[in-house]
Coordinates of N, CA and C and ligand atoms in Angstrom, one line a residue:
M7 N -48.3 -32.9 -26.9 CA -49.6 -32.6 -27.5 C -50.4 -31.9 -26.4
S8 N -51.1 -30.8 -26.9 CA -51.9 -30.1 -25.9 C -53.1 -30.9 -25.5
R9 N -53.7 -30.6 -24.4 CA -54.8 -31.4 -23.9 C -55.8 -30.6 -23.0
I10 N -56.9 -31.3 -22.8 CA -57.9 -30.7 -21.9 C -57.7 -31.3 -20.5
P11 N -57.4 -30.5 -19.5 CA -57.1 -31.1 -18.2 C -58.4 -31.7 -17.6
T12 N -58.2 -32.6 -16.7 CA -59.4 -33.1 -15.9 C -59.8 -32.0 -14.9
R13 N -60.9 -32.2 -14.3 CA -61.4 -31.2 -13.3 C -60.4 -31.1 -12.2
E14 N -59.9 -32.3 -11.8 CA -59.0 -32.3 -10.7 C -57.7 -31.6 -11.0
E15 N -57.2 -31.8 -12.2 CA -55.9 -31.2 -12.6 C -56.2 -29.6 -12.7
A16 N -57.3 -29.2 -13.2 CA -57.6 -27.8 -13.3 C -57.7 -27.2 -11.9
W17 N -58.3 -27.9 -11.0 CA -58.5 -27.4 -9.6 C -57.1 -27.3 -9.0
T18 N -56.2 -28.2 -9.2 CA -54.9 -28.2 -8.6 C -54.1 -27.0 -9.2
L19 N -54.2 -26.8 -10.5 CA -53.5 -25.7 -11.1 C -54.1 -24.3 -10.6
L20 N -55.4 -24.3 -10.5 CA -56.0 -23.0 -10.0 C -55.5 -22.7 -8.6
N21 N -55.3 -23.7 -7.8 CA -54.8 -23.5 -6.4 C -53.3 -23.2 -6.3
E22 N -52.6 -23.5 -7.4 CA -51.2 -23.1 -7.4 C -51.1 -21.6 -7.5
Y23 N -52.1 -21.0 -8.2 CA -52.0 -19.5 -8.4 C -53.0 -18.7 -7.6
N24 N -53.8 -19.4 -6.8 CA -54.8 -18.6 -6.1 C -55.0 -19.2 -4.7
R25 N -55.0 -18.2 -3.7 CA -55.2 -18.5 -2.3 C -56.5 -17.9 -1.7
E26 N -56.9 -16.8 -2.3 CA -58.0 -16.0 -1.8 C -59.3 -16.9 -1.9
P27 N -60.0 -17.1 -0.8 CA -61.2 -17.9 -0.9 C -62.2 -17.3 -1.9
F28 N -62.3 -16.0 -1.9 CA -63.2 -15.3 -2.9 C -62.9 -15.7 -4.3
H29 N -61.7 -15.8 -4.7 CA -61.3 -16.1 -6.0 C -61.6 -17.6 -6.3
L30 N -61.3 -18.4 -5.4 CA -61.6 -19.9 -5.6 C -63.1 -20.1 -5.7
F31 N -63.8 -19.4 -4.9 CA -65.3 -19.6 -4.9 C -65.8 -19.1 -6.3
H32 N -65.4 -17.9 -6.7 CA -65.8 -17.3 -8.0 C -65.5 -18.3 -9.1
A33 N -64.4 -18.9 -9.1 CA -64.0 -19.9 -10.1 C -65.0 -21.1 -10.1
Q34 N -65.4 -21.5 -8.9 CA -66.3 -22.6 -8.9 C -67.7 -22.2 -9.3
V35 N -68.1 -21.0 -9.0 CA -69.4 -20.5 -9.4 C -69.5 -20.5 -10.9
V36 N -68.5 -19.9 -11.5 CA -68.5 -19.8 -13.0 C -68.4 -21.2 -13.6
E37 N -67.6 -22.1 -13.0 CA -67.5 -23.5 -13.5 C -69.0 -24.1 -13.5
G38 N -69.7 -23.9 -12.4 CA -71.0 -24.5 -12.3 C -72.0 -23.9 -13.3
V39 N -71.9 -22.6 -13.5 CA -72.8 -21.9 -14.4 C -72.4 -22.4 -15.9
M40 N -71.2 -22.5 -16.2 CA -70.8 -22.9 -17.5 C -71.3 -24.3 -17.8
R41 N -71.2 -25.2 -16.8 CA -71.7 -26.6 -16.9 C -73.2 -26.5 -17.2
W42 N -73.9 -25.7 -16.5 CA -75.4 -25.6 -16.7 C -75.7 -25.2 -18.1
F43 N -75.0 -24.1 -18.6 CA -75.3 -23.6 -20.0 C -74.9 -24.7 -21.0
S44 N -73.8 -25.4 -20.8 CA -73.4 -26.4 -21.8 C -74.4 -27.5 -21.9
E45 N -74.9 -27.9 -20.8 CA -75.9 -29.0 -20.8 C -77.2 -28.5 -21.5
A46 N -77.5 -27.2 -21.3 CA -78.7 -26.7 -21.9 C -78.6 -26.6 -23.4
S47 N -77.4 -26.6 -23.9 CA -77.2 -26.5 -25.4 C -76.5 -27.7 -25.9
G48 N -76.5 -28.8 -25.2 CA -76.0 -30.1 -25.7 C -74.5 -30.1 -25.9
E49 N -73.8 -29.3 -25.2 CA -72.3 -29.3 -25.3 C -71.7 -30.1 -24.2
D50 N -70.4 -30.1 -24.2 CA -69.6 -31.0 -23.2 C -69.4 -30.2 -21.9
P51 N -70.1 -30.7 -20.8 CA -70.0 -29.9 -19.6 C -68.6 -30.0 -18.9
D52 N -67.9 -31.0 -19.2 CA -66.6 -31.1 -18.5 C -65.6 -30.1 -19.2
F53 N -65.7 -29.9 -20.5 CA -64.9 -28.9 -21.2 C -65.3 -27.5 -20.8
W54 N -66.6 -27.2 -20.8 CA -67.0 -25.9 -20.4 C -66.7 -25.6 -19.0
G55 N -66.8 -26.6 -18.1 CA -66.6 -26.4 -16.7 C -65.2 -26.1 -16.4
V56 N -64.2 -26.8 -17.1 CA -62.8 -26.5 -16.9 C -62.5 -25.1 -17.3
V57 N -63.1 -24.6 -18.4 CA -62.8 -23.3 -18.8 C -63.3 -22.3 -17.7
G58 N -64.5 -22.6 -17.2 CA -65.0 -21.7 -16.1 C -64.1 -21.7 -14.9
L59 N -63.5 -22.8 -14.5 CA -62.7 -22.9 -13.4 C -61.4 -22.2 -13.6
L60 N -60.8 -22.2 -14.8 CA -59.5 -21.6 -15.1 C -59.6 -20.2 -15.6
H61 N -60.7 -19.6 -15.8 CA -60.8 -18.4 -16.6 C -60.0 -17.2 -15.9
D62 N -60.0 -17.1 -14.6 CA -59.3 -16.0 -13.9 C -58.0 -16.5 -13.3
L63 N -57.4 -17.5 -13.8 CA -56.2 -18.1 -13.2 C -55.2 -17.1 -12.8
D64 N -54.9 -16.1 -13.6 CA -53.8 -15.2 -13.3 C -54.2 -14.0 -12.5
F65 N -55.5 -13.8 -12.2 CA -56.0 -12.5 -11.6 C -55.4 -12.2 -10.3
E66 N -55.2 -13.2 -9.4 CA -54.7 -12.9 -8.1 C -53.3 -12.5 -8.1
L67 N -52.4 -13.2 -8.8 CA -51.0 -12.9 -8.8 C -50.6 -11.9 -9.8
F68 N -51.3 -11.8 -10.9 CA -50.9 -10.9 -12.0 C -52.1 -10.0 -12.5
P69 N -52.6 -9.2 -11.6 CA -53.8 -8.5 -12.0 C -53.6 -7.5 -13.2
E70 N -52.3 -7.0 -13.3 CA -52.0 -6.1 -14.3 C -51.9 -6.8 -15.7
E71 N -51.7 -8.1 -15.6 CA -51.5 -8.9 -16.9 C -52.7 -9.8 -17.1
H72 N -53.8 -9.5 -16.5 CA -55.0 -10.4 -16.5 C -55.4 -10.7 -18.0
C73 N -55.6 -12.0 -18.2 CA -56.0 -12.5 -19.5 C -54.8 -12.7 -20.4
V74 N -53.6 -12.2 -20.1 CA -52.4 -12.3 -20.9 C -51.5 -13.3 -20.2
K75 N -51.2 -13.1 -18.9 CA -50.3 -14.1 -18.2 C -50.9 -15.5 -18.2
E76 N -52.2 -15.6 -18.1 CA -52.8 -17.0 -18.0 C -52.6 -17.7 -19.3
Q77 N -52.5 -17.1 -20.4 CA -52.2 -17.8 -21.7 C -50.9 -18.4 -21.6
E78 N -49.9 -17.7 -21.1 CA -48.5 -18.2 -20.9 C -48.5 -19.4 -20.0
I79 N -49.2 -19.3 -18.8 CA -49.2 -20.4 -17.8 C -49.9 -21.6 -18.4
L80 N -51.0 -21.4 -19.1 CA -51.7 -22.6 -19.6 C -50.9 -23.3 -20.7
R81 N -50.2 -22.5 -21.6 CA -49.4 -23.1 -22.6 C -48.2 -23.8 -22.0
A82 N -47.7 -23.3 -20.9 CA -46.5 -24.0 -20.2 C -47.0 -25.3 -19.6
H83 N -48.3 -25.4 -19.4 CA -48.8 -26.7 -18.9 C -49.5 -27.5 -20.0
D84 N -49.2 -27.1 -21.3 CA -49.6 -27.9 -22.4 C -51.1 -28.0 -22.6
I85 N -51.8 -27.0 -22.1 CA -53.2 -27.0 -22.2 C -53.8 -26.6 -23.5
D86 N -54.8 -27.3 -23.9 CA -55.5 -27.1 -25.2 C -55.7 -25.6 -25.6
E87 N -55.4 -25.3 -26.8 CA -55.5 -23.9 -27.3 C -56.9 -23.4 -27.2
R88 N -57.9 -24.3 -27.3 CA -59.3 -23.8 -27.2 C -59.5 -23.2 -25.8
I89 N -58.9 -23.8 -24.8 CA -59.0 -23.2 -23.5 C -58.2 -21.9 -23.3
V90 N -57.1 -21.9 -23.9 CA -56.2 -20.7 -23.9 C -57.0 -19.5 -24.5
H91 N -57.6 -19.8 -25.7 CA -58.4 -18.7 -26.4 C -59.6 -18.3 -25.6
A92 N -60.2 -19.3 -25.0 CA -61.5 -19.0 -24.2 C -61.2 -18.1 -23.1
V93 N -60.2 -18.4 -22.3 CA -59.9 -17.6 -21.1 C -59.4 -16.2 -21.5
A94 N -58.6 -16.1 -22.6 CA -58.2 -14.8 -23.1 C -59.3 -14.0 -23.5
S95 N -60.3 -14.6 -24.2 CA -61.4 -13.8 -24.8 C -62.4 -13.3 -23.8
H96 N -62.3 -13.8 -22.5 CA -63.3 -13.3 -21.6 C -62.9 -11.8 -21.1
G97 N -61.7 -11.4 -21.5 CA -61.2 -10.1 -21.2 C -61.4 -9.1 -22.4
Y98 N -62.2 -9.6 -23.4 CA -62.5 -8.8 -24.6 C -62.9 -7.3 -24.2
L99 N -62.1 -6.4 -24.8 CA -62.3 -5.0 -24.6 C -62.0 -4.5 -23.1
C100 N -61.6 -5.4 -22.3 CA -61.4 -5.1 -20.8 C -60.0 -5.5 -20.4
S101 N -59.2 -6.0 -21.3 CA -57.8 -6.4 -20.9 C -56.9 -6.2 -22.1
E102 N -55.6 -6.5 -21.9 CA -54.7 -6.3 -23.0 C -54.8 -7.5 -24.0
A103 N -55.4 -8.5 -23.6 CA -55.6 -9.7 -24.5 C -56.5 -9.2 -25.6
D104 N -56.2 -9.6 -26.9 CA -57.0 -9.1 -28.0 C -57.9 -10.2 -28.6
A105 N -58.1 -11.3 -27.8 CA -58.9 -12.4 -28.3 C -60.4 -11.9 -28.2
V106 N -61.2 -12.3 -29.2 CA -62.6 -12.0 -29.3 C -63.4 -13.3 -29.0
P107 N -64.4 -13.2 -28.2 CA -65.3 -14.4 -28.0 C -65.9 -14.9 -29.3
E108 N -65.7 -16.1 -29.7 CA -66.2 -16.6 -30.9 C -67.1 -17.8 -30.7
H109 N -66.6 -18.8 -30.0 CA -67.3 -20.0 -29.8 C -68.4 -19.7 -28.8
P110 N -69.6 -20.5 -28.9 CA -70.7 -20.3 -27.9 C -70.2 -20.4 -26.5
M111 N -69.3 -21.2 -26.2 CA -68.7 -21.4 -24.9 C -68.0 -20.1 -24.4
E112 N -67.3 -19.4 -25.3 CA -66.6 -18.2 -25.0 C -67.6 -17.0 -24.8
K113 N -68.6 -17.0 -25.6 CA -69.7 -16.0 -25.4 C -70.4 -16.1 -24.1
T114 N -70.6 -17.4 -23.7 CA -71.3 -17.6 -22.5 C -70.4 -17.2 -21.3
L115 N -69.1 -17.5 -21.3 CA -68.2 -17.1 -20.3 C -68.2 -15.6 -20.2
Y116 N -68.1 -15.0 -21.3 CA -68.1 -13.5 -21.3 C -69.3 -12.9 -20.6
A117 N -70.5 -13.5 -21.0 CA -71.7 -13.0 -20.5 C -72.0 -13.2 -19.0
V118 N -71.5 -14.4 -18.5 CA -71.9 -14.8 -17.1 C -70.9 -14.4 -16.1
D119 N -69.6 -14.1 -16.5 CA -68.6 -13.8 -15.5 C -68.9 -12.7 -14.5
E120 N -69.2 -11.5 -15.1 CA -69.6 -10.4 -14.3 C -71.0 -10.5 -13.6
L121 N -71.9 -11.2 -14.4 CA -73.2 -11.3 -14.0 C -73.4 -12.2 -12.7
T122 N -72.5 -13.2 -12.6 CA -72.6 -14.0 -11.4 C -72.3 -13.2 -10.2
G123 N -71.4 -12.2 -10.3 CA -71.0 -11.4 -9.2 C -72.2 -10.5 -8.8
L124 N -72.9 -10.0 -9.8 CA -74.1 -9.1 -9.5 C -75.2 -9.9 -8.9
I125 N -75.5 -11.1 -9.4 CA -76.6 -11.9 -8.9 C -76.2 -12.4 -7.5
G126 N -75.0 -12.8 -7.3 CA -74.5 -13.2 -5.9 C -74.7 -12.1 -4.9
A127 N -74.4 -10.8 -5.3 CA -74.5 -9.7 -4.4 C -76.0 -9.4 -4.1
V128 N -76.9 -9.6 -5.1 CA -78.4 -9.4 -4.8 C -78.8 -10.6 -3.9
A129 N -78.4 -11.8 -4.1 CA -78.8 -12.9 -3.3 C -78.4 -12.8 -1.8
R130 N -77.2 -12.2 -1.6 CA -76.7 -12.1 -0.2 C -77.5 -11.1 0.6
M131 N -78.3 -10.3 -0.1 CA -79.1 -9.3 0.7 C -80.4 -9.9 1.1
R132 N -80.8 -11.1 0.6 CA -82.1 -11.7 0.9 C -82.0 -12.4 2.3
P133 N -83.2 -12.6 2.9 CA -83.2 -13.3 4.2 C -82.6 -14.7 4.0
S134 N -82.8 -15.3 2.9 CA -82.2 -16.7 2.7 C -80.7 -16.6 2.5
G135 N -80.3 -15.4 2.0 CA -78.8 -15.2 1.7 C -78.3 -16.0 0.5
N136 N -79.3 -16.6 -0.3 CA -78.8 -17.4 -1.5 C -79.8 -17.2 -2.6
V137 N -79.5 -17.9 -3.7 CA -80.3 -17.7 -5.0 C -81.5 -18.6 -5.0
S138 N -81.8 -19.4 -4.0 CA -82.8 -20.4 -4.1 C -84.2 -19.8 -4.3
D139 N -84.4 -18.6 -3.8 CA -85.7 -17.9 -3.9 C -85.6 -16.6 -4.6
L140 N -84.5 -16.4 -5.3 CA -84.2 -15.1 -6.0 C -85.0 -15.0 -7.3
E141 N -85.6 -13.9 -7.5 CA -86.4 -13.7 -8.7 C -85.8 -12.7 -9.7
L142 N -86.1 -12.9 -11.0 CA -85.6 -12.1 -12.0 C -85.8 -10.6 -11.7
K143 N -87.0 -10.3 -11.3 CA -87.3 -8.8 -11.1 C -86.4 -8.2 -10.0
S144 N -86.0 -8.9 -9.0 CA -85.1 -8.4 -8.0 C -83.7 -8.1 -8.6
V145 N -83.3 -8.9 -9.4 CA -82.0 -8.7 -10.1 C -82.1 -7.6 -11.1
M146 N -83.2 -7.5 -11.8 CA -83.3 -6.4 -12.8 C -83.3 -5.0 -12.1
K147 N -83.9 -5.0 -10.9 CA -84.0 -3.7 -10.2 C -82.6 -3.3 -9.8
K148 N -81.8 -4.2 -9.3 CA -80.4 -3.9 -8.9 C -79.5 -3.7 -10.1
Y149 N -79.8 -4.4 -11.2 CA -79.0 -4.2 -12.4 C -79.1 -2.7 -12.9
K150 N -80.3 -2.2 -12.7 CA -80.5 -0.8 -13.1 C -80.0 0.2 -12.1
T151 N -79.7 -0.2 -10.9 CA -79.2 0.7 -9.9 C -77.7 0.6 -10.0
L152 N -77.2 1.6 -10.8 CA -75.8 1.5 -11.2 C -74.7 1.5 -10.1
N153 N -75.1 2.1 -9.0 CA -74.1 2.1 -7.9 C -74.1 0.9 -7.0
F154 N -75.1 -0.1 -7.3 CA -75.1 -1.3 -6.6 C -74.1 -2.3 -7.4
A155 N -73.2 -2.9 -6.6 CA -72.2 -3.8 -7.2 C -71.7 -3.2 -8.5
A156 N -71.2 -2.0 -8.2 CA -70.7 -1.1 -9.4 C -69.6 -1.8 -10.2
G157 N -68.8 -2.7 -9.5 CA -67.7 -3.3 -10.2 C -68.2 -4.3 -11.2
C158 N -69.5 -4.7 -11.2 CA -70.0 -5.7 -12.2 C -70.5 -4.8 -13.4
S159 N -69.7 -4.9 -14.5 CA -69.9 -4.1 -15.6 C -71.2 -4.4 -16.4
R160 N -72.2 -3.5 -16.3 CA -73.4 -3.7 -17.1 C -73.2 -3.7 -18.5
E161 N -72.2 -3.0 -19.0 CA -71.8 -2.9 -20.4 C -71.4 -4.3 -20.9
V162 N -70.6 -5.0 -20.1 CA -70.1 -6.3 -20.4 C -71.3 -7.3 -20.4
I163 N -72.1 -7.2 -19.4 CA -73.3 -8.2 -19.3 C -74.2 -8.0 -20.5
Q164 N -74.5 -6.7 -20.8 CA -75.4 -6.4 -22.0 C -74.7 -6.9 -23.3
R165 N -73.4 -6.7 -23.5 CA -72.8 -7.1 -24.7 C -72.8 -8.6 -24.7
G166 N -72.6 -9.3 -23.6 CA -72.6 -10.7 -23.5 C -73.9 -11.3 -24.0
A167 N -75.0 -10.7 -23.5 CA -76.3 -11.2 -23.9 C -76.5 -11.0 -25.4
E168 N -76.0 -9.9 -26.0 CA -76.1 -9.7 -27.4 C -75.3 -10.7 -28.2
M169 N -74.1 -11.0 -27.7 CA -73.3 -12.0 -28.3 C -74.0 -13.4 -28.4
M170 N -74.7 -13.7 -27.2 CA -75.4 -15.0 -27.2 C -76.7 -15.0 -27.9
G171 N -77.1 -13.8 -28.4 CA -78.3 -13.7 -29.2 C -79.6 -13.9 -28.3
I172 N -79.5 -13.5 -27.0 CA -80.7 -13.6 -26.1 C -80.8 -12.3 -25.4
S173 N -82.0 -12.1 -24.9 CA -82.3 -10.8 -24.2 C -81.6 -10.8 -22.8
L174 N -81.4 -9.6 -22.3 CA -80.8 -9.5 -21.0 C -81.6 -10.2 -19.9
E175 N -82.9 -10.1 -20.0 CA -83.8 -10.8 -19.1 C -83.6 -12.4 -19.1
E176 N -83.5 -12.9 -20.4 CA -83.3 -14.3 -20.5 C -81.9 -14.7 -19.9
L177 N -80.9 -13.9 -20.2 CA -79.6 -14.3 -19.7 C -79.6 -14.3 -18.2
I178 N -80.2 -13.3 -17.6 CA -80.2 -13.2 -16.1 C -81.1 -14.4 -15.5
Q179 N -82.2 -14.6 -16.1 CA -83.1 -15.7 -15.6 C -82.3 -17.1 -15.7
K180 N -81.7 -17.3 -16.8 CA -80.9 -18.6 -17.0 C -79.7 -18.6 -16.0
T181 N -79.1 -17.5 -15.8 CA -77.9 -17.5 -14.9 C -78.4 -17.7 -13.4
I182 N -79.6 -17.2 -13.0 CA -80.1 -17.5 -11.7 C -80.3 -19.0 -11.6
L183 N -80.9 -19.6 -12.6 CA -81.2 -21.1 -12.5 C -79.9 -21.9 -12.5
A184 N -78.9 -21.4 -13.2 CA -77.6 -22.1 -13.3 C -76.9 -22.0 -11.9
M185 N -77.0 -20.8 -11.3 CA -76.4 -20.6 -10.0 C -77.0 -21.4 -8.9
R186 N -78.3 -21.8 -9.1 CA -79.0 -22.7 -8.1 C -78.4 -24.0 -8.0
T187 N -77.6 -24.4 -9.1 CA -77.0 -25.7 -9.0 C -75.6 -25.7 -8.4
V188 N -75.2 -24.5 -8.0 CA -73.8 -24.4 -7.5 C -73.9 -24.3 -5.9
P189 N -73.2 -25.2 -5.2 CA -73.2 -25.2 -3.8 C -72.7 -23.8 -3.3
G190 N -73.3 -23.2 -2.3 CA -72.8 -22.0 -1.7 C -73.4 -20.7 -2.3
C191 N -74.1 -20.9 -3.5 CA -74.8 -19.8 -4.1 C -76.2 -19.6 -3.5
Ligands
FE2_9 FE1 -64.2 -14.1 -13.5

């Protein structure tokens, strides 16, 4: 029977397929942000957190099959189909996986994945080097500077906000608050 892994099991699985500190850190950032959003909407933080931790499971070893290979890996580990669908759907329109974000958890993952990268890049330029004193307006300015953190797709972030039914500003403000709960951000 398929199941939801514990945080420890998910972390172990992530480390089987990832060695790059940057990838492991990104997974933990998205995990923490997903937990924050779940709590804000009365959902299960453990479930959302595990999805955040596992969402890029295949990216380091199988970048060409991103969002496809991880479905196979997760199924081989008997992991719940809701998690398989969620991780696949974060590549909506950006990968070979054809899953569409449907559940609020999936829409949140889609919206925050690239955005955490952008916010992290803005935070690192501050004297503090972190998000503790980062303000929305600083992020908005860099968001509009398209050659800043150009790898963070503004199109995906904007689409994510629309999927969640909130403004871009609200999404960014909430993601800053969420990242303040994550060690190292
Ligand atoms: Fe990601």
